[in-house]
Amino acid sequence: MAHSAQPAHFTKSASVTDSIAHGLTRALTFLSHNNPRYQQLDRVQSMTDAEISARGTTRAAMVRLVFSDRFYL
């Protein structure tokens, strides 16, 4: 029976798998960043507590409003 002294290298298949995973991650990130709901959420997160209280609401209420048609919060 013959034995191989060289270690097996799987760099080509690993790089293909890595590139597929990286591409999928980039696509999902792109979709989430371009979703209007998450853009609204970014605007809420960028507001200070003073700006939110000047509107007469809370941060939690604003987030609830952004997701009100999707989730029961």
Short mmCIF file of N, CA and C in Angstrom, two decimals:
data_model
loop_
_atom_site.label_atom_id
_atom_site.label_comp_id
_atom_site.label_asym_id
_atom_site.label_seq_id
_atom_site.Cartn_x
_atom_site.Cartn_y
_atom_site.Cartn_z
N MET A 1 0.85 -1.17 0.00
CA MET A 1 0.00 0.00 0.00
C MET A 1 0.90 1.23 0.00
N ALA A 2 0.59 2.18 -0.86
CA ALA A 2 1.41 3.38 -0.99
C ALA A 2 0.89 4.46 -0.05
N HIS A 3 1.81 5.23 0.49
CA HIS A 3 1.47 6.34 1.38
C HIS A 3 2.03 7.62 0.79
N SER A 4 1.33 8.68 0.97
CA SER A 4 1.79 9.97 0.48
C SER A 4 2.38 10.75 1.63
N ALA A 5 3.53 11.35 1.41
CA ALA A 5 4.18 12.14 2.44
C ALA A 5 3.79 13.61 2.34
N GLN A 6 3.08 13.96 1.32
CA GLN A 6 2.71 15.36 1.14
C GLN A 6 1.34 15.62 1.76
N PRO A 7 1.23 16.73 2.48
CA PRO A 7 -0.07 17.05 3.07
C PRO A 7 -1.07 17.46 1.99
N ALA A 8 -2.30 17.19 2.24
CA ALA A 8 -3.34 17.58 1.30
C ALA A 8 -3.65 19.06 1.47
N HIS A 9 -3.69 19.77 0.37
CA HIS A 9 -4.01 21.20 0.39
C HIS A 9 -5.35 21.41 -0.30
N PHE A 10 -6.20 22.12 0.37
CA PHE A 10 -7.53 22.39 -0.17
C PHE A 10 -7.71 23.89 -0.40
N THR A 11 -6.66 24.55 -0.81
CA THR A 11 -6.74 26.01 -0.94
C THR A 11 -7.70 26.43 -2.04
N LYS A 12 -7.75 25.71 -3.15
CA LYS A 12 -8.63 26.12 -4.24
C LYS A 12 -10.09 26.00 -3.83
N SER A 13 -10.48 24.88 -3.26
CA SER A 13 -11.88 24.73 -2.86
C SER A 13 -12.22 25.64 -1.69
N ALA A 14 -11.26 25.85 -0.79
CA ALA A 14 -11.51 26.75 0.33
C ALA A 14 -11.66 28.18 -0.18
N SER A 15 -10.86 28.57 -1.16
CA SER A 15 -10.98 29.93 -1.67
C SER A 15 -12.29 30.13 -2.42
N VAL A 16 -12.76 29.10 -3.11
CA VAL A 16 -14.05 29.20 -3.79
C VAL A 16 -15.17 29.34 -2.76
N THR A 17 -15.11 28.53 -1.72
CA THR A 17 -16.11 28.61 -0.65
C THR A 17 -16.05 29.97 0.03
N ASP A 18 -14.84 30.45 0.30
CA ASP A 18 -14.70 31.76 0.93
C ASP A 18 -15.24 32.87 0.05
N SER A 19 -14.97 32.79 -1.25
CA SER A 19 -15.45 33.85 -2.13
C SER A 19 -16.98 33.82 -2.26
N ILE A 20 -17.57 32.64 -2.25
CA ILE A 20 -19.03 32.54 -2.29
C ILE A 20 -19.63 33.12 -1.00
N ALA A 21 -19.05 32.76 0.14
CA ALA A 21 -19.54 33.27 1.42
C ALA A 21 -19.36 34.78 1.50
N HIS A 22 -18.23 35.27 1.01
CA HIS A 22 -17.98 36.72 1.03
C HIS A 22 -18.97 37.45 0.12
N GLY A 23 -19.23 36.89 -1.05
CA GLY A 23 -20.19 37.51 -1.96
C GLY A 23 -21.59 37.53 -1.39
N LEU A 24 -21.99 36.44 -0.74
CA LEU A 24 -23.31 36.38 -0.11
C LEU A 24 -23.42 37.39 1.02
N THR A 25 -22.37 37.51 1.82
CA THR A 25 -22.36 38.48 2.91
C THR A 25 -22.48 39.90 2.38
N ARG A 26 -21.73 40.20 1.32
CA ARG A 26 -21.80 41.54 0.72
C ARG A 26 -23.18 41.82 0.16
N ALA A 27 -23.80 40.83 -0.47
CA ALA A 27 -25.13 41.02 -1.05
C ALA A 27 -26.17 41.29 0.03
N LEU A 28 -26.12 40.52 1.11
CA LEU A 28 -27.08 40.72 2.20
C LEU A 28 -26.87 42.06 2.90
N THR A 29 -25.61 42.46 3.05
CA THR A 29 -25.31 43.76 3.64
C THR A 29 -25.83 44.88 2.75
N PHE A 30 -25.62 44.75 1.45
CA PHE A 30 -26.12 45.74 0.50
C PHE A 30 -27.64 45.86 0.58
N LEU A 31 -28.32 44.73 0.61
CA LEU A 31 -29.79 44.75 0.68
C LEU A 31 -30.28 45.41 1.96
N SER A 32 -29.64 45.09 3.08
CA SER A 32 -30.11 45.65 4.34
C SER A 32 -29.83 47.15 4.43
N HIS A 33 -28.68 47.60 3.91
CA HIS A 33 -28.37 49.03 3.97
C HIS A 33 -29.23 49.85 3.02
N ASN A 34 -29.76 49.25 1.99
CA ASN A 34 -30.60 49.97 1.04
C ASN A 34 -32.09 49.79 1.29
N ASN A 35 -32.42 49.14 2.38
CA ASN A 35 -33.82 48.96 2.76
C ASN A 35 -34.31 50.26 3.41
N PRO A 36 -35.40 50.84 2.94
CA PRO A 36 -35.89 52.10 3.51
C PRO A 36 -36.18 52.02 5.01
N ARG A 37 -36.63 50.87 5.48
CA ARG A 37 -36.93 50.70 6.90
C ARG A 37 -35.66 50.88 7.74
N TYR A 38 -34.57 50.30 7.29
CA TYR A 38 -33.33 50.42 8.05
C TYR A 38 -32.70 51.79 7.89
N GLN A 39 -32.99 52.47 6.79
CA GLN A 39 -32.54 53.85 6.65
C GLN A 39 -33.28 54.75 7.63
N GLN A 40 -34.57 54.48 7.84
CA GLN A 40 -35.33 55.21 8.86
C GLN A 40 -34.75 54.94 10.24
N LEU A 41 -34.41 53.69 10.49
CA LEU A 41 -33.85 53.32 11.78
C LEU A 41 -32.50 54.01 12.01
N ASP A 42 -31.69 54.14 10.96
CA ASP A 42 -30.43 54.86 11.08
C ASP A 42 -30.66 56.33 11.43
N ARG A 43 -31.70 56.92 10.83
CA ARG A 43 -32.01 58.32 11.16
C ARG A 43 -32.43 58.45 12.62
N VAL A 44 -33.22 57.50 13.10
CA VAL A 44 -33.64 57.53 14.51
C VAL A 44 -32.42 57.37 15.42
N GLN A 45 -31.53 56.47 15.07
CA GLN A 45 -30.35 56.22 15.90
C GLN A 45 -29.40 57.42 15.90
N SER A 46 -29.40 58.21 14.83
CA SER A 46 -28.50 59.36 14.78
C SER A 46 -29.04 60.56 15.55
N MET A 47 -30.31 60.52 15.94
CA MET A 47 -30.90 61.61 16.70
C MET A 47 -30.46 61.55 18.16
N THR A 48 -30.32 62.72 18.75
CA THR A 48 -29.98 62.77 20.17
C THR A 48 -31.26 62.59 20.99
N ASP A 49 -31.08 62.28 22.26
CA ASP A 49 -32.24 62.12 23.15
C ASP A 49 -33.01 63.43 23.27
N ALA A 50 -32.30 64.56 23.22
CA ALA A 50 -32.97 65.86 23.31
C ALA A 50 -33.86 66.10 22.08
N GLU A 51 -33.38 65.71 20.90
CA GLU A 51 -34.19 65.87 19.69
C GLU A 51 -35.43 64.99 19.73
N ILE A 52 -35.26 63.80 20.25
CA ILE A 52 -36.40 62.88 20.34
C ILE A 52 -37.42 63.38 21.35
N SER A 53 -36.94 63.85 22.50
CA SER A 53 -37.88 64.35 23.51
C SER A 53 -38.54 65.64 23.05
N ALA A 54 -37.87 66.42 22.19
CA ALA A 54 -38.50 67.63 21.64
C ALA A 54 -39.67 67.27 20.73
N ARG A 55 -39.63 66.11 20.15
CA ARG A 55 -40.76 65.62 19.34
C ARG A 55 -41.88 65.05 20.20
N GLY A 56 -41.62 64.93 21.50
CA GLY A 56 -42.64 64.42 22.41
C GLY A 56 -42.79 62.91 22.38
N THR A 57 -41.72 62.21 22.09
CA THR A 57 -41.77 60.75 22.01
C THR A 57 -40.49 60.16 22.60
N THR A 58 -40.39 58.87 22.56
CA THR A 58 -39.20 58.18 23.05
C THR A 58 -38.55 57.42 21.91
N ARG A 59 -37.32 57.03 22.11
CA ARG A 59 -36.60 56.25 21.10
C ARG A 59 -37.31 54.92 20.84
N ALA A 60 -37.77 54.28 21.89
CA ALA A 60 -38.46 53.00 21.75
C ALA A 60 -39.75 53.16 20.96
N ALA A 61 -40.46 54.25 21.18
CA ALA A 61 -41.70 54.49 20.44
C ALA A 61 -41.42 54.73 18.96
N MET A 62 -40.32 55.41 18.66
CA MET A 62 -39.98 55.66 17.26
C MET A 62 -39.58 54.36 16.56
N VAL A 63 -38.83 53.51 17.24
CA VAL A 63 -38.47 52.22 16.66
C VAL A 63 -39.72 51.37 16.47
N ARG A 64 -40.61 51.41 17.44
CA ARG A 64 -41.87 50.68 17.32
C ARG A 64 -42.67 51.17 16.11
N LEU A 65 -42.64 52.47 15.86
CA LEU A 65 -43.35 53.03 14.71
C LEU A 65 -42.72 52.57 13.39
N VAL A 66 -41.40 52.50 13.33
CA VAL A 66 -40.71 52.07 12.11
C VAL A 66 -41.09 50.63 11.76
N PHE A 67 -41.18 49.77 12.77
CA PHE A 67 -41.45 48.35 12.53
C PHE A 67 -42.91 47.96 12.80
N SER A 68 -43.80 48.93 12.96
CA SER A 68 -45.17 48.61 13.38
C SER A 68 -45.93 47.75 12.38
N ASP A 69 -45.63 47.87 11.10
CA ASP A 69 -46.36 47.06 10.13
C ASP A 69 -45.76 45.68 9.94
N ARG A 70 -44.61 45.41 10.53
CA ARG A 70 -43.95 44.11 10.38
C ARG A 70 -44.01 43.26 11.64
N PHE A 71 -43.85 43.92 12.78
CA PHE A 71 -43.76 43.19 14.05
C PHE A 71 -44.75 43.78 15.04
N TYR A 72 -45.24 42.94 15.93
CA TYR A 72 -46.09 43.41 17.01
C TYR A 72 -45.18 43.70 18.19
N LEU A 73 -44.89 44.97 18.41
CA LEU A 73 -43.99 45.36 19.51
C LEU A 73 -44.76 46.11 20.57
#
